[in-house]
mmCIF file of C-alpha atoms in Angstrom:
data_model
loop_
_atom_site.group_PDB
_atom_site.id
_atom_site.type_symbol
_atom_site.label_atom_id
_atom_site.label_comp_id
_atom_site.label_asym_id
_atom_site.label_seq_id
_atom_site.Cartn_x
_atom_site.Cartn_y
_atom_site.Cartn_z
ATOM 1 C CA MET K 1 94.047 137.435 46.416
ATOM 2 C CA ASN K 2 93.150 134.982 43.668
ATOM 3 C CA ALA K 3 92.536 131.286 44.320
ATOM 4 C CA PRO K 4 95.965 129.842 43.332
ATOM 5 C CA VAL K 5 97.807 132.443 45.412
ATOM 6 C CA PHE K 6 95.480 131.803 48.342
ATOM 7 C CA LEU K 7 96.030 128.044 48.163
ATOM 8 C CA GLN K 8 99.785 128.502 48.174
ATOM 9 C CA GLU K 9 99.585 130.786 51.197
ATOM 10 C CA LEU K 10 97.271 128.289 52.862
ATOM 11 C CA LYS K 11 99.799 125.488 52.405
ATOM 12 C CA GLU K 12 102.417 127.640 54.097
ATOM 13 C CA ARG K 13 100.044 128.265 57.019
ATOM 14 C CA VAL K 14 99.376 124.544 57.383
ATOM 15 C CA ASN K 15 103.084 123.654 57.226
ATOM 16 C CA ALA K 16 103.845 126.282 59.878
ATOM 17 C CA HIS K 17 101.047 125.183 62.219
ATOM 18 C CA PRO K 18 102.169 124.132 65.720
ATOM 19 C CA PHE K 19 100.465 120.770 65.244
ATOM 20 C CA LEU K 20 103.394 119.454 63.198
ATOM 21 C CA ARG K 21 105.843 120.538 65.908
ATOM 22 C CA HIS K 22 103.916 119.116 68.822
ATOM 23 C CA PRO K 23 106.141 117.722 71.606
ATOM 24 C CA PHE K 24 104.533 114.313 71.187
ATOM 25 C CA LEU K 25 105.677 114.090 67.569
ATOM 26 C CA GLN K 26 109.142 115.289 68.455
ATOM 27 C CA GLN K 27 109.514 112.699 71.215
ATOM 28 C CA PHE K 28 107.876 109.944 69.176
ATOM 29 C CA SER K 29 110.232 110.466 66.232
ATOM 30 C CA THR K 30 113.516 111.065 68.071
ATOM 31 C CA GLN K 31 113.738 108.281 70.633
ATOM 32 C CA PRO K 32 113.382 104.496 70.376
ATOM 33 C CA LEU K 33 109.912 103.345 71.358
ATOM 34 C CA THR K 34 109.181 100.393 73.587
ATOM 35 C CA PHE K 35 106.758 97.733 72.465
ATOM 36 C CA ALA K 36 104.349 98.879 75.197
ATOM 37 C CA GLN K 37 104.484 102.485 73.972
ATOM 38 C CA ALA K 38 103.809 101.398 70.393
ATOM 39 C CA ARG K 39 100.917 99.239 71.597
ATOM 40 C CA THR K 40 99.389 102.093 73.568
ATOM 41 C CA PHE K 41 99.689 104.454 70.624
ATOM 42 C CA ALA K 42 98.256 101.965 68.123
ATOM 43 C CA LEU K 43 95.195 101.208 70.234
ATOM 44 C CA LEU K 44 94.464 104.834 71.153
ATOM 45 C CA TYR K 45 94.865 106.006 67.544
ATOM 46 C CA TYR K 46 92.455 103.389 66.234
ATOM 47 C CA PRO K 47 89.227 105.325 67.007
ATOM 48 C CA HIS K 48 90.589 108.109 64.802
ATOM 49 C CA ILE K 49 91.204 105.699 61.917
ATOM 50 C CA LEU K 50 87.708 104.240 62.319
ATOM 51 C CA ARG K 51 85.991 107.606 61.907
ATOM 52 C CA THR K 52 87.948 109.366 59.167
ATOM 53 C CA ARG K 53 85.619 108.040 56.471
ATOM 54 C CA LEU K 54 82.598 109.277 58.395
ATOM 55 C CA TYR K 55 83.841 112.873 58.276
ATOM 56 C CA GLN K 56 84.416 112.552 54.530
ATOM 57 C CA ALA K 57 80.925 111.121 54.059
ATOM 58 C CA ASN K 58 79.413 113.960 56.093
ATOM 59 C CA ALA K 59 81.257 116.554 54.004
ATOM 60 C CA LEU K 60 80.043 114.893 50.821
ATOM 61 C CA GLY K 61 76.491 115.043 52.161
ATOM 62 C CA VAL K 62 76.507 118.788 52.887
ATOM 63 C CA THR K 63 78.473 119.844 49.788
ATOM 64 C CA PRO K 64 76.310 121.201 46.917
ATOM 65 C CA ASP K 65 79.065 121.101 44.278
ATOM 66 C CA GLU K 66 78.872 117.822 42.366
ATOM 67 C CA ARG K 67 82.512 117.997 41.312
ATOM 68 C CA ILE K 68 83.599 118.130 44.944
ATOM 69 C CA GLN K 69 81.117 115.384 45.777
ATOM 70 C CA ALA K 70 82.747 113.179 43.129
ATOM 71 C CA VAL K 71 86.225 113.756 44.562
ATOM 72 C CA LEU K 72 85.059 112.974 48.088
ATOM 73 C CA ALA K 73 83.316 109.859 46.752
ATOM 74 C CA ASP K 74 86.602 108.745 45.139
ATOM 75 C CA ILE K 75 88.433 109.277 48.418
ATOM 76 C CA LEU K 76 85.737 107.369 50.310
ATOM 77 C CA TYR K 77 85.941 104.471 47.856
ATOM 78 C CA ASP K 78 89.651 104.323 48.516
ATOM 79 C CA GLU K 79 89.009 104.296 52.283
ATOM 80 C CA TYR K 80 86.942 101.149 51.723
ATOM 81 C CA GLY K 81 89.706 99.452 49.751
ATOM 82 C CA ASN K 82 88.327 100.213 46.283
ATOM 83 C CA GLY K 83 85.883 97.349 46.625
ATOM 84 C CA ASP K 84 88.227 94.949 48.450
ATOM 85 C CA PRO K 85 87.288 94.750 52.159
ATOM 86 C CA SER K 86 90.698 93.295 53.013
ATOM 87 C CA LYS K 87 92.296 96.513 51.705
ATOM 88 C CA SER K 88 90.063 98.985 53.531
ATOM 89 C CA HIS K 89 92.068 101.466 55.559
ATOM 90 C CA MET K 90 90.426 100.198 58.719
ATOM 91 C CA GLU K 91 91.425 96.578 57.990
ATOM 92 C CA VAL K 92 94.955 97.577 56.938
ATOM 93 C CA TYR K 93 95.357 99.421 60.254
ATOM 94 C CA ARG K 94 94.182 96.358 62.159
ATOM 95 C CA LYS K 95 97.356 94.591 60.975
ATOM 96 C CA LEU K 96 99.254 96.968 63.249
ATOM 97 C CA LEU K 97 96.905 96.257 66.149
ATOM 98 C CA ARG K 98 97.446 92.517 65.774
ATOM 99 C CA ALA K 99 101.223 93.030 65.456
ATOM 100 C CA VAL K 100 101.281 94.753 68.866
ATOM 101 C CA ASP K 101 99.207 91.967 70.444
ATOM 102 C CA CYS K 102 95.898 93.759 70.822
ATOM 103 C CA SER K 103 93.150 91.291 71.681
ATOM 104 C CA PRO K 104 89.975 90.927 69.591
ATOM 105 C CA GLU K 105 88.060 92.463 72.482
ATOM 106 C CA GLU K 106 90.320 95.538 72.519
ATOM 107 C CA ILE K 107 90.006 95.911 68.754
ATOM 108 C CA THR K 108 86.214 95.640 68.950
ATOM 109 C CA ASN K 109 85.934 98.173 71.777
ATOM 110 C CA PRO K 110 89.038 100.411 71.801
ATOM 111 C CA PRO K 111 89.436 103.031 74.534
ATOM 112 C CA ILE K 112 88.878 106.678 73.639
ATOM 113 C CA THR K 113 90.739 109.400 75.531
ATOM 114 C CA PRO K 114 88.861 112.614 76.376
ATOM 115 C CA GLU K 115 91.114 114.455 73.935
ATOM 116 C CA GLN K 116 90.319 111.992 71.165
ATOM 117 C CA GLN K 117 86.624 112.340 71.915
ATOM 118 C CA GLY K 118 86.993 116.116 71.647
ATOM 119 C CA TYR K 119 88.577 115.720 68.213
ATOM 120 C CA ILE K 120 85.770 113.406 67.104
ATOM 121 C CA ASP K 121 83.093 115.798 68.355
ATOM 122 C CA THR K 122 84.710 118.765 66.589
ATOM 123 C CA MET K 123 84.972 116.905 63.299
ATOM 124 C CA MET K 124 81.412 115.620 63.436
ATOM 125 C CA ARG K 125 80.032 119.046 64.293
ATOM 126 C CA ILE K 126 81.825 120.873 61.500
ATOM 127 C CA THR K 127 81.209 118.245 58.817
ATOM 128 C CA GLN K 128 77.511 118.155 59.632
ATOM 129 C CA GLY K 129 77.158 121.944 59.822
ATOM 130 C CA THR K 130 75.794 124.543 57.435
ATOM 131 C CA ASP K 131 79.177 125.897 56.288
ATOM 132 C CA TRP K 132 79.881 123.297 53.621
ATOM 133 C CA LEU K 133 83.201 124.802 52.544
ATOM 134 C CA ALA K 134 84.436 124.604 56.138
ATOM 135 C CA ALA K 135 83.350 120.945 56.116
ATOM 136 C CA VAL K 136 85.460 120.363 52.998
ATOM 137 C CA GLY K 137 88.351 122.155 54.706
ATOM 138 C CA VAL K 138 88.049 119.914 57.768
ATOM 139 C CA ALA K 139 87.703 116.604 55.942
ATOM 140 C CA GLY K 140 89.204 117.211 52.519
ATOM 141 C CA ILE K 141 92.140 119.564 53.075
ATOM 142 C CA ALA K 142 93.198 119.280 56.726
ATOM 143 C CA GLY K 143 92.652 115.524 56.457
ATOM 144 C CA GLU K 144 95.096 115.307 53.520
ATOM 145 C CA TRP K 145 97.678 118.132 53.338
ATOM 146 C CA PRO K 146 99.494 117.611 56.664
ATOM 147 C CA ILE K 147 99.420 113.818 56.571
ATOM 148 C CA PRO K 148 102.653 113.092 54.621
ATOM 149 C CA PRO K 149 104.944 114.968 57.061
ATOM 150 C CA TYR K 150 102.851 113.808 60.031
ATOM 151 C CA TYR K 151 103.019 110.143 59.103
ATOM 152 C CA ARG K 152 106.725 110.327 58.299
ATOM 153 C CA LEU K 153 107.287 111.349 61.926
ATOM 154 C CA LEU K 154 105.091 108.517 63.212
ATOM 155 C CA LEU K 155 106.841 106.013 60.951
ATOM 156 C CA THR K 156 110.261 107.105 62.200
ATOM 157 C CA GLY K 157 109.240 106.168 65.714
ATOM 158 C CA LEU K 158 107.307 102.999 64.916
ATOM 159 C CA ARG K 159 110.198 101.614 62.874
ATOM 160 C CA THR K 160 112.345 101.554 66.027
ATOM 161 C CA VAL K 161 110.066 98.902 67.543
ATOM 162 C CA PRO K 162 111.296 95.310 67.078
ATOM 163 C CA GLY K 163 108.782 93.153 65.254
ATOM 164 C CA LEU K 164 106.979 95.942 63.394
ATOM 165 C CA ASP K 165 107.647 95.402 59.708
ATOM 166 C CA ASP K 166 106.371 97.329 56.694
ATOM 167 C CA ASP K 167 103.326 95.075 56.438
ATOM 168 C CA ALA K 168 102.206 96.080 59.921
ATOM 169 C CA LEU K 169 102.918 99.731 59.107
ATOM 170 C CA GLU K 170 101.231 99.695 55.692
ATOM 171 C CA LEU K 171 98.564 102.240 56.654
ATOM 172 C CA PHE K 172 101.133 104.903 57.466
ATOM 173 C CA ILE K 173 103.447 104.066 54.553
ATOM 174 C CA GLY K 174 100.653 104.086 51.988
ATOM 175 C CA HIS K 175 99.119 107.378 53.076
ATOM 176 C CA ILE K 176 102.247 109.399 52.415
ATOM 177 C CA ASP K 177 101.910 109.166 48.639
ATOM 178 C CA LEU K 178 98.153 108.599 48.633
ATOM 179 C CA ASP K 179 97.316 111.812 50.444
ATOM 180 C CA ILE K 180 99.456 113.842 48.049
ATOM 181 C CA GLU K 181 97.207 112.619 45.222
ATOM 182 C CA HIS K 182 94.049 113.174 47.275
ATOM 183 C CA SER K 183 95.202 116.729 47.991
ATOM 184 C CA ARG K 184 95.681 117.443 44.297
ATOM 185 C CA MET K 185 92.170 116.199 43.515
ATOM 186 C CA ILE K 186 90.571 118.341 46.220
ATOM 187 C CA GLU K 187 92.539 121.443 45.267
ATOM 188 C CA GLU K 188 91.339 121.281 41.668
ATOM 189 C CA ALA K 189 87.732 120.779 42.700
ATOM 190 C CA ILE K 190 87.536 123.613 45.240
ATOM 191 C CA MET K 191 89.460 126.206 43.219
ATOM 192 C CA PRO K 192 86.334 127.929 41.771
ATOM 193 C CA HIS K 193 85.052 128.579 45.297
ATOM 194 C CA LEU K 194 88.211 130.342 46.465
ATOM 195 C CA GLU K 195 87.986 133.499 44.374
ATOM 196 C CA THR K 196 86.048 135.302 47.116
ATOM 197 C CA ARG K 197 87.096 136.331 50.601
ATOM 198 C CA ALA K 198 84.052 134.548 52.036
ATOM 199 C CA GLY K 199 85.058 131.259 50.432
ATOM 200 C CA GLN K 200 88.658 131.618 51.561
ATOM 201 C CA ASP K 201 87.583 132.387 55.129
ATOM 202 C CA SER K 202 85.262 129.378 55.273
ATOM 203 C CA LEU K 203 87.909 126.972 54.031
ATOM 204 C CA TRP K 204 90.518 128.272 56.480
ATOM 205 C CA ARG K 205 88.021 128.081 59.339
ATOM 206 C CA GLY K 206 87.579 124.357 58.770
ATOM 207 C CA ILE K 207 91.286 123.691 58.318
ATOM 208 C CA ASN K 208 92.252 125.660 61.417
ATOM 209 C CA LEU K 209 89.623 123.955 63.574
ATOM 210 C CA ASN K 210 90.947 120.580 62.474
ATOM 211 C CA LEU K 211 94.587 121.390 63.157
ATOM 212 C CA ASN K 212 93.812 122.905 66.558
ATOM 213 C CA ALA K 213 91.783 119.816 67.466
ATOM 214 C CA ARG K 214 94.729 117.649 66.395
ATOM 215 C CA ILE K 215 96.902 119.448 68.948
ATOM 216 C CA VAL K 216 94.449 118.447 71.671
ATOM 217 C CA GLN K 217 94.358 114.905 70.287
ATOM 218 C CA LEU K 218 98.162 114.707 70.542
ATOM 219 C CA ASN K 219 98.067 116.064 74.098
ATOM 220 C CA GLY K 220 96.157 112.950 75.105
ATOM 221 C CA LEU K 221 98.520 110.645 73.242
ATOM 222 C CA GLN K 222 101.533 112.291 74.863
ATOM 223 C CA ARG K 223 100.102 111.707 78.322
ATOM 224 C CA GLU K 224 99.161 108.091 77.675
ATOM 225 C CA VAL K 225 102.222 107.030 75.676
ATOM 226 C CA PHE K 226 104.934 108.958 77.514
ATOM 227 C CA GLY K 227 103.288 109.714 80.838
ATOM 228 C CA ALA K 228 103.459 113.485 80.344
ATOM 229 C CA GLY K 229 100.838 116.169 79.902
#
């Protein structure tokens, strides 16, 4: 199939992936959360936020196509607040950590669940590997396409917690529209590489590895936030 048809089919695969119907997301978005549950989630999700830019930087480093490099560089610049350290995604997320009373020590050295560590290891391995199109799939597609529906579910739950206003939740609110634009940029840049079956297979390999690793990541959050495996 040609590249535009493949991309459309790929979006349908991503939207149908079990990750977006994980029991953790269903529970998180359909019942009021306690302050303690929101605090646990915020702290355990922080290591993920801290490393997203590293995966994008790795993918940029292994990608030979300068057009894709430029798009990843734009996305990275946005991660760092477009030159304003107070607007970096990491600093914006820390507003949530402070809102749920995380101490400076916890923010400096957040806990990492085994499932989160598995996600980190998978992402680092693929984005530093020899299959550069899989690296772009991991960091540039799977890190953008599913985020709007994913973060809408997280926001639904977090907005039930007294004291969490839109300022504290800015990271999640902002990414819904931002990642739609990032997705468009990546799609345009990778299109020439998706006219072959080999290119299509490589991209899907990266995307699928990411989404499967996200399921494991959510398994750990479900256990820690709701006390269930």
